[in-house]
XYZ file of N, CA and C in Angstrom:
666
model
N 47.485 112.511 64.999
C 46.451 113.354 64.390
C 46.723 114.809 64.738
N 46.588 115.549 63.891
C 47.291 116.933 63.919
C 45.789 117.981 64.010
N 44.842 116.891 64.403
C 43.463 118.127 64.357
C 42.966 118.508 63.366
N 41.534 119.149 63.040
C 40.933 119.690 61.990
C 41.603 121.127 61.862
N 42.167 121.911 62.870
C 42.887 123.061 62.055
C 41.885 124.105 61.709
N 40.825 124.135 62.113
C 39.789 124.969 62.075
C 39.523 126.000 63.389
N 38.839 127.555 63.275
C 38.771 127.937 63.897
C 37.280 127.896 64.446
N 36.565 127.258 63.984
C 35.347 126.619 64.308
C 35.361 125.889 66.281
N 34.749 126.872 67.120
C 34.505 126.491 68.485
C 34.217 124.841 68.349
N 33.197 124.260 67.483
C 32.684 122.847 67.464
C 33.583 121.570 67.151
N 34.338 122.373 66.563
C 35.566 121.665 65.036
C 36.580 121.261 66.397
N 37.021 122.571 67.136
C 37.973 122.561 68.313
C 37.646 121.559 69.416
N 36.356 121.593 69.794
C 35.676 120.664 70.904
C 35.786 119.100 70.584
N 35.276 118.738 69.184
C 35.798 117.693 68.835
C 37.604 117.028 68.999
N 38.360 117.806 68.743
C 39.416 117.473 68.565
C 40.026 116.622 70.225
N 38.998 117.263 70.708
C 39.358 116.654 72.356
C 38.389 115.381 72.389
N 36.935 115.945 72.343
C 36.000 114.177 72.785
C 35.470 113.651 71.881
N 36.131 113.696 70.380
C 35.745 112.807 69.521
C 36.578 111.717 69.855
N 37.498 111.667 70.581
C 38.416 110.373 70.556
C 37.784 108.970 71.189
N 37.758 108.026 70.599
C 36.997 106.898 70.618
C 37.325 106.833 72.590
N 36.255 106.258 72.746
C 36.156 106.139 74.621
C 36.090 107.402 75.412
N 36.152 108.779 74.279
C 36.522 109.439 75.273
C 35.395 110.237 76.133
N 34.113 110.192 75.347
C 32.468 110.483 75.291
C 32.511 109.372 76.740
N 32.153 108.509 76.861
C 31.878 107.384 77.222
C 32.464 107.376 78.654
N 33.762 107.967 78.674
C 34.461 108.291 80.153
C 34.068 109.309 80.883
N 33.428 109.998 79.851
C 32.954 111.538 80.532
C 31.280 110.721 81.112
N 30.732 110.015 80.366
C 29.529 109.481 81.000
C 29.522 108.869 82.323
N 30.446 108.299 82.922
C 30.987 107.531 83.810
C 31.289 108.364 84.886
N 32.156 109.401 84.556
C 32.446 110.248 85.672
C 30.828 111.192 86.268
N 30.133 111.724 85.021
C 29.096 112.174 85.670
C 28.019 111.143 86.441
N 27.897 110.088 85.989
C 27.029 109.153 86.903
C 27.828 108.294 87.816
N 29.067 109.320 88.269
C 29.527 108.886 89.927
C 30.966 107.895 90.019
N 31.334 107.971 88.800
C 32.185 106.784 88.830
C 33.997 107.833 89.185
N 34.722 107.472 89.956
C 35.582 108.295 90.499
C 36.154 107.869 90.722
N 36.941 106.314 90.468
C 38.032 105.859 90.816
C 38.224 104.887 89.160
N 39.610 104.851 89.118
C 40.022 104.058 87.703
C 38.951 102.460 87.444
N 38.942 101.732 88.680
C 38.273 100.545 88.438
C 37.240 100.861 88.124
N 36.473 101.550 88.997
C 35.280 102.397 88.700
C 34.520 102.829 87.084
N 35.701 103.492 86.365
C 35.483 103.622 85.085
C 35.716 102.612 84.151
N 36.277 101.669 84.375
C 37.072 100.668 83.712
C 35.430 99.387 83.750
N 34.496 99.576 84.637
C 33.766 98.372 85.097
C 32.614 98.974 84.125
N 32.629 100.401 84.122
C 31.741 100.779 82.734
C 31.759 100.368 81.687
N 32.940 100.550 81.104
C 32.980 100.370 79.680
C 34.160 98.924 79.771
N 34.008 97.677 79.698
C 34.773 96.229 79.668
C 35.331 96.234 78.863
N 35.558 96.887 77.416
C 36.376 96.423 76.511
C 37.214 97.505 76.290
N 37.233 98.386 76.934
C 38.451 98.959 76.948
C 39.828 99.161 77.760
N 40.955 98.764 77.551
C 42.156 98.499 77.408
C 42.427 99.582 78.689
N 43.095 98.858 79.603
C 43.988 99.380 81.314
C 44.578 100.656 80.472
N 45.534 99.985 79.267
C 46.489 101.259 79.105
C 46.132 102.320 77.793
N 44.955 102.202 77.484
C 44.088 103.294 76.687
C 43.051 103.965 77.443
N 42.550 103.511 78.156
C 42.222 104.318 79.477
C 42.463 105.506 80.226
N 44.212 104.755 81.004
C 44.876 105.310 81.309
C 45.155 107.018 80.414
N 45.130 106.786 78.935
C 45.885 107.536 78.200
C 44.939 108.491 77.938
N 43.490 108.066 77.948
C 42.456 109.279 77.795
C 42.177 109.881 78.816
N 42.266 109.035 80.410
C 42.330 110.131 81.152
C 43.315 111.077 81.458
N 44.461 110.533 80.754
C 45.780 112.098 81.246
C 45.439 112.874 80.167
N 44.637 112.779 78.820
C 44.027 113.566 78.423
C 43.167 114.318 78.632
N 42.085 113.562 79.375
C 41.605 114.814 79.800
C 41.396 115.675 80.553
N 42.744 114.972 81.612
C 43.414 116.048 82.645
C 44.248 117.109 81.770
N 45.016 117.449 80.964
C 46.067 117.803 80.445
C 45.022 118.848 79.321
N 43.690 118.515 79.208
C 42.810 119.593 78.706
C 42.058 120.337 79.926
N 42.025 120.275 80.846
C 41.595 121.100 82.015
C 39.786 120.344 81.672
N 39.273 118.839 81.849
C 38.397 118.339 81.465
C 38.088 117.256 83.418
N 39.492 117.227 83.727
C 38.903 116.964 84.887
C 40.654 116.889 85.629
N 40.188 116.618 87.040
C 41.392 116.246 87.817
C 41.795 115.435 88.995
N 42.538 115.135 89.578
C 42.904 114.090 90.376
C 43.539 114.500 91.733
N 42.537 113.562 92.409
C 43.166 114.260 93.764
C 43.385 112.502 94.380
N 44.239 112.397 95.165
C 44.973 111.458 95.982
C 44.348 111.518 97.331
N 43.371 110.557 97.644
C 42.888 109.976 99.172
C 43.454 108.853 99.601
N 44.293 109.168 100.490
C 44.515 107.707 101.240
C 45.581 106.764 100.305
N 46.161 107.852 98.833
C 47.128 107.100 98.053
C 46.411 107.107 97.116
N 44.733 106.274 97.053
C 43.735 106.416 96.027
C 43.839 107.611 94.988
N 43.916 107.414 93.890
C 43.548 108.320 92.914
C 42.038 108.414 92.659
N 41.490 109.557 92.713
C 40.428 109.897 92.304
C 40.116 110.864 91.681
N 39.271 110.673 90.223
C 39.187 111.403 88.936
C 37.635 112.429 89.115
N 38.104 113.636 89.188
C 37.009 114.275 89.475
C 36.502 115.924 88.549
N 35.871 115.821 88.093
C 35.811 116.672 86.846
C 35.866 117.840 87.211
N 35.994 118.572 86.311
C 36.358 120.083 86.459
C 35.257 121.064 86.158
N 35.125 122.279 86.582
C 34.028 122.594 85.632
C 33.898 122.712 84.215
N 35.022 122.946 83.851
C 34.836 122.414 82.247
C 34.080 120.976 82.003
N 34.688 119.979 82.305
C 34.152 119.174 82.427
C 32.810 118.774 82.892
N 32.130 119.517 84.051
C 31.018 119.394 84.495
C 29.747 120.186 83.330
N 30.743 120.619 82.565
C 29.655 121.831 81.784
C 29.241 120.770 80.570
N 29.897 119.464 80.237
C 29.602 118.503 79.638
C 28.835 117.699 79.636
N 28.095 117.930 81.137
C 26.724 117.581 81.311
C 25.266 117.202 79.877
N 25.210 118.020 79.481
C 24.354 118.121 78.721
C 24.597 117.968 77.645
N 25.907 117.585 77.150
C 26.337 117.126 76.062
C 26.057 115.309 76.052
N 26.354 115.355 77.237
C 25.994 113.663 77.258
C 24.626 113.610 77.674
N 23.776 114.275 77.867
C 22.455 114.137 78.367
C 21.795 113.815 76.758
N 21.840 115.076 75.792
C 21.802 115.278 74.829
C 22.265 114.125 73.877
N 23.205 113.533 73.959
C 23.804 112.413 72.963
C 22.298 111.390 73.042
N 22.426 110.927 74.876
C 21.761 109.511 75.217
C 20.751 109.948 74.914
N 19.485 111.377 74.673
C 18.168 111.178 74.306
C 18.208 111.315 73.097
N 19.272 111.595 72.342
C 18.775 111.547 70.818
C 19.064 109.847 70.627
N 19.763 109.490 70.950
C 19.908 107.709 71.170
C 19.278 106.989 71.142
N 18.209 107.211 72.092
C 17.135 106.632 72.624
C 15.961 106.632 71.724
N 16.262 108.002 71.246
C 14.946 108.208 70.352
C 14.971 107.721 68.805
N 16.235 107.628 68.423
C 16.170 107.726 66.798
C 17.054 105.830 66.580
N 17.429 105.046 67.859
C 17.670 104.028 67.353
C 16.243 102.602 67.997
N 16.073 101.912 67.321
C 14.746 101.171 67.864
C 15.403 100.655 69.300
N 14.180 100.134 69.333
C 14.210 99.266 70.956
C 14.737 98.378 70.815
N 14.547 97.412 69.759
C 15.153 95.851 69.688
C 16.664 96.226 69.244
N 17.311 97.444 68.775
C 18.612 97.366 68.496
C 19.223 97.662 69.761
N 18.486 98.555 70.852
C 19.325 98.921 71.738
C 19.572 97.465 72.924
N 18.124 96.659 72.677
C 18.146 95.631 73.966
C 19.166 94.481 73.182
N 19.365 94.416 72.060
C 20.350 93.263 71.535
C 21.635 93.779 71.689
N 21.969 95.202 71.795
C 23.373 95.425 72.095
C 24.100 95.099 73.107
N 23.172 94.353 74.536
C 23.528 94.187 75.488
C 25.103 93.417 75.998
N 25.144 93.789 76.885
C 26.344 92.462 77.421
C 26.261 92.729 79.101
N 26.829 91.668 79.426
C 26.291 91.758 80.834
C 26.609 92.681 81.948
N 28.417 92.616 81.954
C 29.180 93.087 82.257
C 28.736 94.599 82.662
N 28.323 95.589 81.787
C 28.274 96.753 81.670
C 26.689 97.180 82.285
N 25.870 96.099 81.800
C 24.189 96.021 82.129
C 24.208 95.681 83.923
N 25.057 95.016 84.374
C 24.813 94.865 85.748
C 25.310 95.673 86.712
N 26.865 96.659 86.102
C 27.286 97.224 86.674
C 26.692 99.172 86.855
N 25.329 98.788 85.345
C 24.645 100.192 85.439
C 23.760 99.768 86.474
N 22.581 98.564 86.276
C 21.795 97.866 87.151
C 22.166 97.803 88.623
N 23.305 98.321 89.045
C 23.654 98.097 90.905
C 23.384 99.433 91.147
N 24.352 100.368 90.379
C 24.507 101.765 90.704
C 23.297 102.389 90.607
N 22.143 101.725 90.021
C 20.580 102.464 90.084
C 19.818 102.078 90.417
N 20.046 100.438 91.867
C 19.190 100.180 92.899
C 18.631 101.125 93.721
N 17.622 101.530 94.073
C 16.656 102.109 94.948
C 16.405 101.557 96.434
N 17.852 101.731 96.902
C 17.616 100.720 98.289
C 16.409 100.866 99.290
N 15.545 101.970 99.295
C 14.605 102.300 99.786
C 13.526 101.451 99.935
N 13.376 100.623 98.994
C 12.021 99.377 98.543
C 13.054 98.052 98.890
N 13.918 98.190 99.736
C 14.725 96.784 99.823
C 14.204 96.617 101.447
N 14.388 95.656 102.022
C 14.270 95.489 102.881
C 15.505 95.977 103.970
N 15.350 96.746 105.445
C 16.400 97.120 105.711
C 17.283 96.219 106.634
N 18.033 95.253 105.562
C 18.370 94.114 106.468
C 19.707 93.715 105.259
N 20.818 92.595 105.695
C 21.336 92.319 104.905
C 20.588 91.591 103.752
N 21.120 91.665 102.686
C 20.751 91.069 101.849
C 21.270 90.461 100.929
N 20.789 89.627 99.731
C 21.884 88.821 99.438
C 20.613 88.189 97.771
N 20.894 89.055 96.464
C 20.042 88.729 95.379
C 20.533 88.446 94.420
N 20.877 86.987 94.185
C 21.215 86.614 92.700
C 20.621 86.577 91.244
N 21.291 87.154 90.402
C 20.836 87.185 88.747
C 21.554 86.285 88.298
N 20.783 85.157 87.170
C 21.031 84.013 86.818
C 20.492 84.357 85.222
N 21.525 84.680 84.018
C 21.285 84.682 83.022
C 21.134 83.435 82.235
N 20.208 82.821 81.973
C 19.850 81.758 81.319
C 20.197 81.606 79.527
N 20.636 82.762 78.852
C 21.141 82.725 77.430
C 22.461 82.531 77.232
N 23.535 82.931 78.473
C 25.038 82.705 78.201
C 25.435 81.979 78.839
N 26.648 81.489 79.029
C 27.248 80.982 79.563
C 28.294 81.957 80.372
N 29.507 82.821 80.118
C 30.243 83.079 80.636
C 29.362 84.826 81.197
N 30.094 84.851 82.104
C 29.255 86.181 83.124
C 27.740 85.729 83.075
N 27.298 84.244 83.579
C 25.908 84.207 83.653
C 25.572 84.478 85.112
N 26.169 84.168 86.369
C 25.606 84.304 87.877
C 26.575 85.581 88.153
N 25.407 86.118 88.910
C 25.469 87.643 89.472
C 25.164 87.640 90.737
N 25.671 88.453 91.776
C 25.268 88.863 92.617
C 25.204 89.806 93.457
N 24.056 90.533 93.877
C 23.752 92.166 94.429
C 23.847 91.640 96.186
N 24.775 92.501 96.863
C 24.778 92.125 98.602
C 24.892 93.857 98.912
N 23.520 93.766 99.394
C 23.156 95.079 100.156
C 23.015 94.388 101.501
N 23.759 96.019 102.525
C 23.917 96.287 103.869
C 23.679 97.532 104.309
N 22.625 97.891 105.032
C 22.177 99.144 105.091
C 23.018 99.993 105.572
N 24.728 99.179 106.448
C 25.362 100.274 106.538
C 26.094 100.046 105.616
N 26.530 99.635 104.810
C 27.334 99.860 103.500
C 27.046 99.795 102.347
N 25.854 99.719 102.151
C 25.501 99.760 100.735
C 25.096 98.937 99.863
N 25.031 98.992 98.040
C 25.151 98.180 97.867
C 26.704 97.494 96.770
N 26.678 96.075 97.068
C 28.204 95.634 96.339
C 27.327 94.792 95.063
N 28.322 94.256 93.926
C 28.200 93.709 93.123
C 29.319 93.056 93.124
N 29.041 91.549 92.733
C 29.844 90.570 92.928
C 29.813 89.122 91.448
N 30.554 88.398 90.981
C 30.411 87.328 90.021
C 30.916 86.014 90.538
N 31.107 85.906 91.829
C 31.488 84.703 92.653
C 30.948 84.433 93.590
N 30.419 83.209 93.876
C 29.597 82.637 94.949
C 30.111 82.787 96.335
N 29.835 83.757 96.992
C 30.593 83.595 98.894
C 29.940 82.701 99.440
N 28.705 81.576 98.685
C 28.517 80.481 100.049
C 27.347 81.395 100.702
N 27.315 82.559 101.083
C 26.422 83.719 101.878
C 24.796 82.699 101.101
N 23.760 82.626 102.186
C 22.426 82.099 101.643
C 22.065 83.509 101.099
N 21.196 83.097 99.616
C 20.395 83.810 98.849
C 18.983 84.335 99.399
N 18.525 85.428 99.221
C 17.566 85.826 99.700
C 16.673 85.889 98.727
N 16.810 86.156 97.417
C 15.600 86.239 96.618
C 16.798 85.611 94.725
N 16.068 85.108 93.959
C 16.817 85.340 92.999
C 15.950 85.291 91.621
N 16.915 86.066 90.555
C 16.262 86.451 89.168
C 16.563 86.020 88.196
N 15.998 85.379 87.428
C 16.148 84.424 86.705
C 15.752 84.589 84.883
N 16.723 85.331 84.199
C 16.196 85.600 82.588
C 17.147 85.825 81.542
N 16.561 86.205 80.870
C 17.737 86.540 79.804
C 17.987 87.655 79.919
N 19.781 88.124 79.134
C 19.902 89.279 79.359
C 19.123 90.387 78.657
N 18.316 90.231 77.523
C 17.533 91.413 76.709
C 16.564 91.365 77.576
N 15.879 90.536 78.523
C 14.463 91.046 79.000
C 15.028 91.957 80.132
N 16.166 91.548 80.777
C 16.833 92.648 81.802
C 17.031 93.948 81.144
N 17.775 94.010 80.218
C 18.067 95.461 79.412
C 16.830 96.096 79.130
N 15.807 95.336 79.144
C 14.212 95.806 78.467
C 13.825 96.552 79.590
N 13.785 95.569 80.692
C 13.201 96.530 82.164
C 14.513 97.676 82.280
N 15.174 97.482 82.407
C 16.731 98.515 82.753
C 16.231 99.690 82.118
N 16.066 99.613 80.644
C 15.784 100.929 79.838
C 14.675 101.366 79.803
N 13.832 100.625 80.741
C 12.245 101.156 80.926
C 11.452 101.160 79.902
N 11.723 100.217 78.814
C 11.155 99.561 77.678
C 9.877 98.638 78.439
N 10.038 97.981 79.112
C 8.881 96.776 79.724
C 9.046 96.831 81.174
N 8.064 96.431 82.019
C 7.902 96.601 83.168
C 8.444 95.067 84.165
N 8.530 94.907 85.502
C 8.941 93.196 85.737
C 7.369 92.743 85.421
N 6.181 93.100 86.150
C 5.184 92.794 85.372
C 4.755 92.140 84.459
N 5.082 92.535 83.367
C 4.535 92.383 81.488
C 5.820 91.120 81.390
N 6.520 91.128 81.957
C 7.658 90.227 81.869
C 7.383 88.953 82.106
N 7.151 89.453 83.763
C 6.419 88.098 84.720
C 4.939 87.274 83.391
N 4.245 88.037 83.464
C 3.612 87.586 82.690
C 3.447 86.959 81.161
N 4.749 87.715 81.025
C 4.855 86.650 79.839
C 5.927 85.419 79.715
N 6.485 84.997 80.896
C 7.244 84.546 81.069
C 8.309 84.238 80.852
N 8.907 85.750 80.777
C 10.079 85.795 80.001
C 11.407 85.961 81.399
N 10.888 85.943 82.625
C 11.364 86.187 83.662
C 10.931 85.604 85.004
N 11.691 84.923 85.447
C 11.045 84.259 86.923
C 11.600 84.864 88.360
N 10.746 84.883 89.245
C 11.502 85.027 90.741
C 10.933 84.702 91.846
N 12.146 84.370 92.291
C 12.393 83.344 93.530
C 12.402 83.770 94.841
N 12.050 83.234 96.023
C 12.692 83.687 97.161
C 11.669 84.757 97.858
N 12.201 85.620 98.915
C 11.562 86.343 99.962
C 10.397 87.310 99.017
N 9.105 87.073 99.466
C 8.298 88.196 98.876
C 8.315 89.294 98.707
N 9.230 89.303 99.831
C 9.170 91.192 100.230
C 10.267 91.686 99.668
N 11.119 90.645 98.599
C 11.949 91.716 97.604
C 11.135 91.318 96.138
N 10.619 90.129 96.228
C 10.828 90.033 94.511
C 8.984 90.524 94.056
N 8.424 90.600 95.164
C 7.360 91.480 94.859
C 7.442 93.057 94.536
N 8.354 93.330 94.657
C 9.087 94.799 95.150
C 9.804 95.153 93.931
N 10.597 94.113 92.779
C 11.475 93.974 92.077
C 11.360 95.826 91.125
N 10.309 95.656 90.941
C 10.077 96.384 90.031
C 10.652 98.214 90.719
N 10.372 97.998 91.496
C 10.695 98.875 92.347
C 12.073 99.498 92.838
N 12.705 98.300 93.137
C 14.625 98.646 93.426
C 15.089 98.267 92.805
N 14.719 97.917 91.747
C 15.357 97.597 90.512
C 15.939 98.843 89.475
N 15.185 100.183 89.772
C 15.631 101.347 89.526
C 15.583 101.339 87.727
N 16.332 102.312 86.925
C 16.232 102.165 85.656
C 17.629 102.778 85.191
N 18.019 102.698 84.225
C 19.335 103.637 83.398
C 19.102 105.020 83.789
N 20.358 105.790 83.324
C 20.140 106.949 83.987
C 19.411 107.605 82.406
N 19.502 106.847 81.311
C 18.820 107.393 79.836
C 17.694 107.210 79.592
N 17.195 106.263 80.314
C 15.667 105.694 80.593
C 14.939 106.779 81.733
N 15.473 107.165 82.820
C 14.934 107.827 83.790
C 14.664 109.410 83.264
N 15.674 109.599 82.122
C 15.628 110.994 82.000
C 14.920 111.480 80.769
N 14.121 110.319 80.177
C 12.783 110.609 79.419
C 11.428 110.802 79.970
């Protein structure tokens, strides 16, 4: 593609983040994501080596850059890049606003819904102890058991394999009623009550759910 060829500032800007994934990587890096797996656990269907190819793009546009810890590559934006802020702020509330609710909660998939769902736990309302909370999607089959293992000195992990570790509390629904609470469409509440959602286990998390359960970063910023 040889570009629009225009001297149009907007026409030019495009020519860089109209490229399919390439919006989407810039979302990732601003809500913290800084290592390749990292970005890659955002967006699941896109390809190791198309990835790869948009981020030397948008190193090679002065959009972000890479610094080496420990061997680690880590992708860290530039201020150009940081000034993109509000371009993606801007995308996700016109998003939010002009496509319905039931199109955005059916777009779901799990993959991407659990890995926004960890990064916007509120460990504060968790108990300060290890912990150990399984999500049990009852509509699919493949990526149906989940699991969140918070440690107050390390954080929290996300996991899709059983360590045997005993469960402390667990959640039990489909994935649209999760995306519903996620996007701050419905509350665990209105959920619980309509029984579109069950939970299990220690009171003092799943009474709480609603709470460290946190929301999208497109939901929070309405």
């Amino acid at each position: 593609m040889n570009g629009y060829k225009q001297f149009c500032p907007m026409a030019m800007a495009l020519e860089i983040l109209g490229k399919r994934w390439t919006i989407i990587i810039l979302r990732e890096l601003h809500l913290g994501s800084t290592r390749f797996n990292e970005i890659k656990k955002g967006m699941p269907l896109i390809s190791p080596t198309l990835l790869s190819k948009r981020l030397r793009e948008l190193e090679d546009n002065n959009l972000l850059k890479i610094n080496k810890e420990d061997k680690i590559r880590k992708y860290k934006l530039t201020e150009s890049g940081k000034e993109t802020f509000n371009l993606i702020l801007s995308l996700g509330e016109w998003g939010k606003g002009w496509f319905k609710e039931q199109s955005i909660i059916n777009n779901t998939e799990p993959q991407l819904l659990m890995w926004d769902l960890q990064r916007n736990i509120n460990i504060k309302h968790l108990p300060k102890r290890k912990i150990v909370i399984q999500f049990k999607f009852n509509d699919i089959t493949q990526y149906k058991n989940w699991w969140i293992f918070y440690d107050p000195m390390n954080g929290i992990d996300l996991g899709m394999i059983d360590t045997g570790i005993d469960v402390d509390a667990i959640i039990e629904s489909d994935l649209q009623t999760i995306t519903a609470i996620h996007m701050g469409y419905k509350t665990v509440k209105e959920m619980v009550n309509n029984r579109d959602i069950d939970l299990y286990g220690d009171i003092n998390i799943t009474k709480k759910a609603q709470l460290w359960l946190g929301k999208s970063f497109f939901a929070q910023s309405n």
